[in-house]
Amino acid sequence: MELPYFEDVSPGTGSLPPRAWYARSDAVSLSLNGSWRFRLSPTADTADDSFARDGHDAGTWDTVAVPGHWVLQGHGAPIYTNMLYPFPVDPPRVPTENPTGDHLRTFDLPDDWPADGGGTLRFDGVESCARVWLNGSELGEFKGSRLPHEFAVGHLLRPSGNVLAVRVHQWSSGSYLEDQDQWWLPGIFRDVTLLHRPEGCVLDFFTHASYDHRAGTGTLRVDSDVDGRVTVPGLGIDVATGESVTVPVEPWTAETPRLYDGVLATAGERVPLRIGFRTVAVEDGLIKVNGRRILFRGVNRHEFHPQTGRALDLTTMRSDVLLMKQHNINAVRTSHYPPHPAFLDLCDELGLWVIDECDLETHGFTEQEWRDNPVDDDRWTPALLDRAARMVERDKNHASVIIWSLGNECGTGRGLAAMAGWIRARDSGRLIHYEGDQSCAYTDMYSRMYADHAEVERIGRREDTGAPEARRELPFILCEYGHAMGNGPGGLSEYQELFEAHERNQGGFVWEWIDHGLDHPELGFAYGGDFGEELHDGNFVCDGLLFPDRRSSPGLDQYKRVIQPVRFAYDKAAGTVRVTNLHDFADLSHLSFEWVYVGDDDAVCEAGNLAVPPELGPGESVELKLPDPPPASRETETFLHLSAMVGVETNWTKLDHGVARAEFALTPRPAVPVATGERPVREGDFITLGPGTFDVRTGALHTLSGIPLTGAPRLDIWRAPTDNDNGASWQGGRRYGLLWRELGLHRMQHRLDAVELTDDALTVRTRVAPASRNIGLRTVYRWTSDATRLRLTVSVRPEGEWTVPLPRLGIRLGLPAAYGHAFWFGSGQGEAYPDTAVSHIGTWFEHVDRMQTPYVRPQENGARADVRWAELRTGFDGEGLRMVGDPAFWFTARRWTTEQLDAATHRTDLVPGETVWVHLDHGQQGIGSQSCGPGVLPQYELHAAPSEFSFTFSRREAD
């Protein structure tokens, strides 16, 4: 049986050979983006071909925006799956129910369109298969959604009334090659452009620009299909294409992205060039650029926008790169397809290392143990080679692209080997990556996903026993790690220590850049299942360092701190600070440095500039003497703050942008006064102790100095499990979120054993335990007072065999809704947990409503760490409740209970109530990254153990 073109395994017919992409030339072009007529058919068989005929009347059709996806414009619905194909796996066949979108665009040639020469019609991205007609003549069809395709159309063009018809099928044989953990979003989602091709125009060209770090020279050669000349005025270069020239240059790196402007001129066209000189190689078992080992501080980046899906505008792309640079990120893996080519222009200009990944993933074949996997089937090899060629040829002139990636999660096979062989023959100046080839038979590096810390250390020591000898000699990267789903990721600092301790470990790429939450009128941001999908993977699509609206998450702020390119070490005894330059290439001349001595009332005691030598080179350190700190006081806690800021003009941020910082405690925290001396008095139904009134039967606190409590303080160990608490179904580790729920920790019962009054204390004895289990926590609340303050000491003793850590350990209390203004002295300004903390001790203010971290799927969030005291006030200067911890604690405040947070599936489920619920936690379980990576490191687990902690409560009077 002959298969229709959309099921044929070939890459398509009629397209021109792939070639280099360039955004500008002096040849005329016409953008065909805009409003197109659109008709959707439920199947390919019911779609009528007559629309492509010249003169077809589409006046009754709907319209869609191009670039765009029709499922985001009211036609059908998106589908999210991580790895499972949302259709029966029977390659290369696809379902009969194959939504097919017919697109029509009428256009006139501009008045300045030359009459001579040819024309080329270019599509930069169409999902998943397109068939194209112009003025009734069929041009061909193609697959390869994130890749460019061009057609020769000069002979078909007319001055006015041109009709471009494009049929797009949602499913095709190409869909089997595009199973890339993202929304399935059909449509013409990248630019459509008509290019004039004058006689003697530029066709394809390859800019070779290497750098000799020993001689300080660059060698330039531009190979061109059409003879011409290459000029680079800034270097005095004027040579014929194909000729090499060597001159002194400044090299291109991600830290110092020096580009030279040039021109490729042929008889019919002039194309601007942006040339970066750099050399990439594996030497001494390391990835080196310009002779130096580099360390990837990277992210994986899908293309995504909450309104337009994978149709991104230039402003959004630039904002992404600027955010990366501003958060110390130096590398991007374009997971899992080549990005819009303009994004690579930005990486060249602003400076990012790029792993450019081919539009290839067959992950769903794991469900059948890779049987029928296209990458090991010779029938599919032409399609694989076409995809490799279209990536390499399009992107080969970008200095930022230093590694080609064959694809992602495809298993192994002959097709991948063929791709690697073709790429090596075409471009010997870059390296090849593919994580799935664990033998490293056709890659230049050993790459892994989510290897835990212990394994990364073994690999760094080249002690990965059982590995092929050749692999142990290769550099190592984590192409995915630090899964940034929901609250987290945790453990990034420990990974960074391993990257810096072992030169073989050359860094990694956090998964991933942005949450893929789609705008939804009722749910806020939608994820898998919210569009009625039959098969989906829920909120696994929301696993980014940015929220869908591109606000940074606490995870991004943490990552910035972990990978900061300057390190400070303080020697308190000597009064010196050691400053280390962690850049790979740059000295510190672009930074300015500052020291500040600050007290616990945020008063700056002293401040000054830190005289770091600007010429301090990469890897070098300097020890500097600091002025003596202010005299120590028993009543004051003081800190040393050190910072590095941008001190010269830059194209990626403003002056004084913070690049690195650190803080060090100079004096210990003063002892917390113990509130004692008052005698509890029983009066009818109440007990009075200092400013507090308690229930005589339960010992529960009702009011404090007239402030009513809507929820009395009591032990709380439950948190709404994070995505990392819940873990992934395929993870081998213990998924504590599920174990906690299985044990019943979300429904603990509080048994009252005794209420005791003594001369100086009110003591309440309880047992807190889950139903059906023989484990529990003996909990004693001891209240004392000095007449103006109440002190609560909580003693906890575990009973039974606790086989899992606790989610949290502390108390929860409720205040009326008016107490919605939070002040605290501790870590800020965002949330922090034991393995995600980014310490910046100070006095902070935030409205309770803004203390919530808006994860797309609600979960535990918003804790502030290392808090010494906190206040909930009725206004900025209003009266309130002051809480002082002994020792320091985690502080959380929100307008819904943990149980309500746990039950919510979307942000819109959380409706503020009449109570501000306050958590004062002695301990918190770490976060980890087990939503796809390793769990919580042992040192951050909160095990049940005898514990005692205290809080002192008092009224704060209004100013």
Short mmCIF file of N, CA, C and O in Angstrom, two decimals, residues 293 295-296 435 438 446-465 467 471-472 474-482 490-509 929 933-935 937:
data_model
loop_
_atom_site.label_atom_id
_atom_site.label_comp_id
_atom_site.label_asym_id
_atom_site.label_seq_id
_atom_site.Cartn_x
_atom_site.Cartn_y
_atom_site.Cartn_z
N ARG A 293 40.07 25.53 29.50
CA ARG A 293 38.91 24.76 29.95
C ARG A 293 37.76 25.71 30.25
O ARG A 293 37.95 26.78 30.84
N LEU A 295 33.67 26.10 31.85
CA LEU A 295 32.72 25.50 32.79
C LEU A 295 31.33 26.01 32.42
O LEU A 295 31.07 27.21 32.47
N PHE A 296 30.46 25.07 32.05
CA PHE A 296 29.10 25.45 31.66
C PHE A 296 28.27 25.74 32.91
O PHE A 296 28.11 24.89 33.78
N GLU A 435 23.55 12.55 24.56
CA GLU A 435 23.53 11.92 25.88
C GLU A 435 23.22 10.43 25.80
O GLU A 435 23.68 9.65 26.62
N GLN A 438 25.95 6.17 25.57
CA GLN A 438 26.75 5.99 26.77
C GLN A 438 28.12 5.37 26.48
O GLN A 438 29.03 5.45 27.29
N TYR A 446 31.30 12.77 27.41
CA TYR A 446 30.40 11.91 28.16
C TYR A 446 29.33 12.82 28.76
O TYR A 446 29.65 13.78 29.45
N SER A 447 28.07 12.51 28.48
CA SER A 447 26.97 13.36 28.92
C SER A 447 25.95 12.50 29.65
O SER A 447 25.67 11.36 29.25
N ARG A 448 25.40 13.07 30.71
CA ARG A 448 24.39 12.36 31.50
C ARG A 448 23.28 13.32 31.88
O ARG A 448 23.45 14.54 31.88
N MET A 449 22.16 12.72 32.28
CA MET A 449 21.06 13.46 32.87
C MET A 449 20.87 13.01 34.31
O MET A 449 20.82 11.80 34.59
N TYR A 450 20.79 13.97 35.22
CA TYR A 450 20.34 13.75 36.59
C TYR A 450 21.16 12.73 37.37
O TYR A 450 20.66 12.10 38.30
N ALA A 451 22.42 12.55 37.01
CA ALA A 451 23.29 11.73 37.85
C ALA A 451 23.38 12.38 39.22
O ALA A 451 23.46 13.61 39.34
N ASP A 452 23.35 11.55 40.28
CA ASP A 452 23.38 12.14 41.62
C ASP A 452 24.78 12.60 41.97
O ASP A 452 25.75 12.36 41.24
N HIS A 453 24.88 13.26 43.11
CA HIS A 453 26.15 13.89 43.49
C HIS A 453 27.27 12.87 43.64
O HIS A 453 28.41 13.12 43.22
N ALA A 454 26.96 11.74 44.24
CA ALA A 454 28.01 10.73 44.47
C ALA A 454 28.56 10.22 43.15
O ALA A 454 29.77 10.03 42.99
N GLU A 455 27.67 10.01 42.17
CA GLU A 455 28.14 9.52 40.88
C GLU A 455 28.94 10.59 40.14
O GLU A 455 29.96 10.29 39.51
N VAL A 456 28.50 11.83 40.24
CA VAL A 456 29.24 12.91 39.58
C VAL A 456 30.65 13.01 40.17
O VAL A 456 31.62 13.26 39.45
N GLU A 457 30.77 12.79 41.47
CA GLU A 457 32.10 12.82 42.07
C GLU A 457 32.96 11.68 41.54
O GLU A 457 34.13 11.87 41.21
N ARG A 458 32.38 10.49 41.43
CA ARG A 458 33.16 9.36 40.89
C ARG A 458 33.59 9.64 39.45
O ARG A 458 34.73 9.36 39.07
N ILE A 459 32.68 10.18 38.67
CA ILE A 459 33.02 10.50 37.28
C ILE A 459 34.13 11.54 37.24
O ILE A 459 35.08 11.44 36.45
N GLY A 460 34.02 12.56 38.09
CA GLY A 460 35.05 13.59 38.12
C GLY A 460 36.42 13.03 38.45
O GLY A 460 37.44 13.52 37.93
N ARG A 461 36.45 12.02 39.31
CA ARG A 461 37.72 11.37 39.67
C ARG A 461 38.16 10.34 38.64
O ARG A 461 39.17 9.67 38.81
N ARG A 462 37.37 10.19 37.59
CA ARG A 462 37.59 9.16 36.55
C ARG A 462 37.60 7.77 37.19
O ARG A 462 38.39 6.91 36.81
N GLU A 463 36.70 7.59 38.15
CA GLU A 463 36.56 6.31 38.84
C GLU A 463 35.23 5.65 38.50
O GLU A 463 34.72 4.83 39.27
N ASP A 464 34.65 6.00 37.36
CA ASP A 464 33.39 5.39 36.94
C ASP A 464 33.68 4.00 36.38
O ASP A 464 33.80 3.79 35.18
N THR A 465 33.81 3.08 37.30
CA THR A 465 34.19 1.71 36.97
C THR A 465 33.15 1.09 36.05
O THR A 465 31.95 1.38 36.14
N ALA A 467 33.02 1.62 32.96
CA ALA A 467 32.90 2.45 31.76
C ALA A 467 33.97 2.05 30.75
O ALA A 467 35.07 1.63 31.13
N ARG A 471 35.82 6.26 27.19
CA ARG A 471 34.89 7.22 27.79
C ARG A 471 35.51 7.90 29.00
O ARG A 471 35.27 9.09 29.23
N ARG A 472 36.29 7.19 29.77
CA ARG A 472 36.89 7.78 30.97
C ARG A 472 37.89 8.86 30.62
O ARG A 472 38.26 9.67 31.47
N LEU A 474 37.25 11.15 28.35
CA LEU A 474 36.51 12.27 27.77
C LEU A 474 36.03 13.23 28.85
O LEU A 474 35.85 12.84 30.01
N PRO A 475 35.77 14.47 28.49
CA PRO A 475 35.16 15.42 29.44
C PRO A 475 33.73 14.99 29.75
O PRO A 475 33.08 14.26 28.98
N PHE A 476 33.23 15.49 30.87
CA PHE A 476 31.90 15.11 31.34
C PHE A 476 31.04 16.35 31.54
O PHE A 476 31.51 17.35 32.11
N ILE A 477 29.79 16.29 31.09
CA ILE A 477 28.82 17.34 31.39
C ILE A 477 27.50 16.70 31.81
O ILE A 477 27.21 15.55 31.45
N LEU A 478 26.73 17.43 32.59
CA LEU A 478 25.35 17.06 32.89
C LEU A 478 24.46 17.88 31.96
O LEU A 478 24.23 19.06 32.19
N CYS A 479 24.00 17.25 30.87
CA CYS A 479 23.19 18.02 29.92
C CYS A 479 21.84 18.38 30.52
O CYS A 479 21.18 19.32 30.04
N GLU A 480 21.42 17.65 31.55
CA GLU A 480 20.25 18.03 32.34
C GLU A 480 20.54 17.71 33.80
O GLU A 480 21.01 16.62 34.12
N TYR A 481 20.25 18.66 34.68
CA TYR A 481 20.33 18.42 36.12
C TYR A 481 19.55 19.52 36.81
O TYR A 481 19.09 20.47 36.17
N GLY A 482 19.38 19.40 38.14
CA GLY A 482 18.69 20.43 38.88
C GLY A 482 17.28 20.67 38.36
O GLY A 482 16.93 21.79 38.00
N GLY A 490 16.78 21.74 44.76
CA GLY A 490 17.74 21.74 45.85
C GLY A 490 19.02 21.03 45.44
O GLY A 490 19.07 20.29 44.46
N GLY A 491 20.06 21.27 46.19
CA GLY A 491 21.33 20.58 45.96
C GLY A 491 22.21 21.18 44.89
O GLY A 491 23.21 20.57 44.50
N LEU A 492 21.89 22.39 44.41
CA LEU A 492 22.71 22.99 43.35
C LEU A 492 24.10 23.35 43.84
O LEU A 492 25.09 23.20 43.10
N SER A 493 24.22 23.82 45.07
CA SER A 493 25.54 24.22 45.59
C SER A 493 26.49 23.03 45.61
O SER A 493 27.68 23.17 45.26
N GLU A 494 25.98 21.88 46.00
CA GLU A 494 26.84 20.70 46.09
C GLU A 494 27.26 20.23 44.70
O GLU A 494 28.39 19.75 44.52
N TYR A 495 26.40 20.37 43.70
CA TYR A 495 26.82 20.07 42.33
C TYR A 495 27.93 21.03 41.90
O TYR A 495 28.94 20.60 41.31
N GLN A 496 27.76 22.31 42.18
CA GLN A 496 28.75 23.29 41.74
C GLN A 496 30.10 23.01 42.37
O GLN A 496 31.14 23.18 41.72
N GLU A 497 30.10 22.58 43.61
CA GLU A 497 31.38 22.23 44.26
C GLU A 497 32.08 21.10 43.51
O GLU A 497 33.31 21.10 43.36
N LEU A 498 31.30 20.14 43.02
CA LEU A 498 31.88 19.02 42.27
C LEU A 498 32.39 19.48 40.91
O LEU A 498 33.40 18.98 40.40
N PHE A 499 31.70 20.43 40.28
CA PHE A 499 32.16 20.96 39.00
C PHE A 499 33.50 21.67 39.16
O PHE A 499 34.37 21.61 38.29
N GLU A 500 33.65 22.36 40.27
CA GLU A 500 34.86 23.15 40.48
C GLU A 500 36.00 22.31 41.06
O GLU A 500 37.17 22.66 40.88
N ALA A 501 35.67 21.22 41.71
CA ALA A 501 36.71 20.39 42.34
C ALA A 501 37.40 19.46 41.36
O ALA A 501 38.56 19.09 41.55
N HIS A 502 36.69 19.05 40.29
CA HIS A 502 37.23 18.06 39.35
C HIS A 502 37.16 18.64 37.95
O HIS A 502 36.07 18.89 37.42
N GLU A 503 38.30 18.82 37.32
CA GLU A 503 38.31 19.53 36.04
C GLU A 503 37.57 18.77 34.95
O GLU A 503 37.09 19.36 33.99
N ARG A 504 37.44 17.43 35.10
CA ARG A 504 36.68 16.67 34.10
C ARG A 504 35.21 17.08 34.10
O ARG A 504 34.55 17.05 33.07
N ASN A 505 34.70 17.42 35.28
CA ASN A 505 33.29 17.83 35.40
C ASN A 505 33.16 19.27 34.91
O ASN A 505 33.51 20.20 35.61
N GLN A 506 32.62 19.43 33.71
CA GLN A 506 32.62 20.75 33.09
C GLN A 506 31.25 21.42 33.13
O GLN A 506 30.88 22.18 32.25
N GLY A 507 30.53 21.14 34.22
CA GLY A 507 29.30 21.87 34.47
C GLY A 507 28.09 21.19 33.90
O GLY A 507 28.10 20.00 33.57
N GLY A 508 27.02 21.95 33.82
CA GLY A 508 25.77 21.35 33.40
C GLY A 508 24.74 22.39 33.02
O GLY A 508 24.98 23.60 33.03
N PHE A 509 23.55 21.86 32.71
CA PHE A 509 22.45 22.66 32.21
C PHE A 509 21.21 22.32 33.02
O PHE A 509 20.71 21.19 32.96
N SER A 929 15.61 17.45 44.07
CA SER A 929 15.08 17.65 42.71
C SER A 929 14.49 16.34 42.18
O SER A 929 14.62 16.02 41.02
N GLY A 933 15.19 14.37 39.20
CA GLY A 933 16.57 14.12 39.59
C GLY A 933 16.68 13.43 40.93
O GLY A 933 15.73 12.79 41.40
N PRO A 934 17.82 13.55 41.58
CA PRO A 934 18.02 12.90 42.88
C PRO A 934 17.23 13.58 43.98
O PRO A 934 16.85 14.75 43.88
N GLY A 935 17.01 12.82 45.05
CA GLY A 935 16.25 13.35 46.18
C GLY A 935 17.10 14.23 47.08
O GLY A 935 18.20 14.68 46.72
N LEU A 937 19.61 15.45 49.78
CA LEU A 937 20.86 14.94 50.33
C LEU A 937 20.67 14.66 51.82
O LEU A 937 19.89 15.34 52.51
#
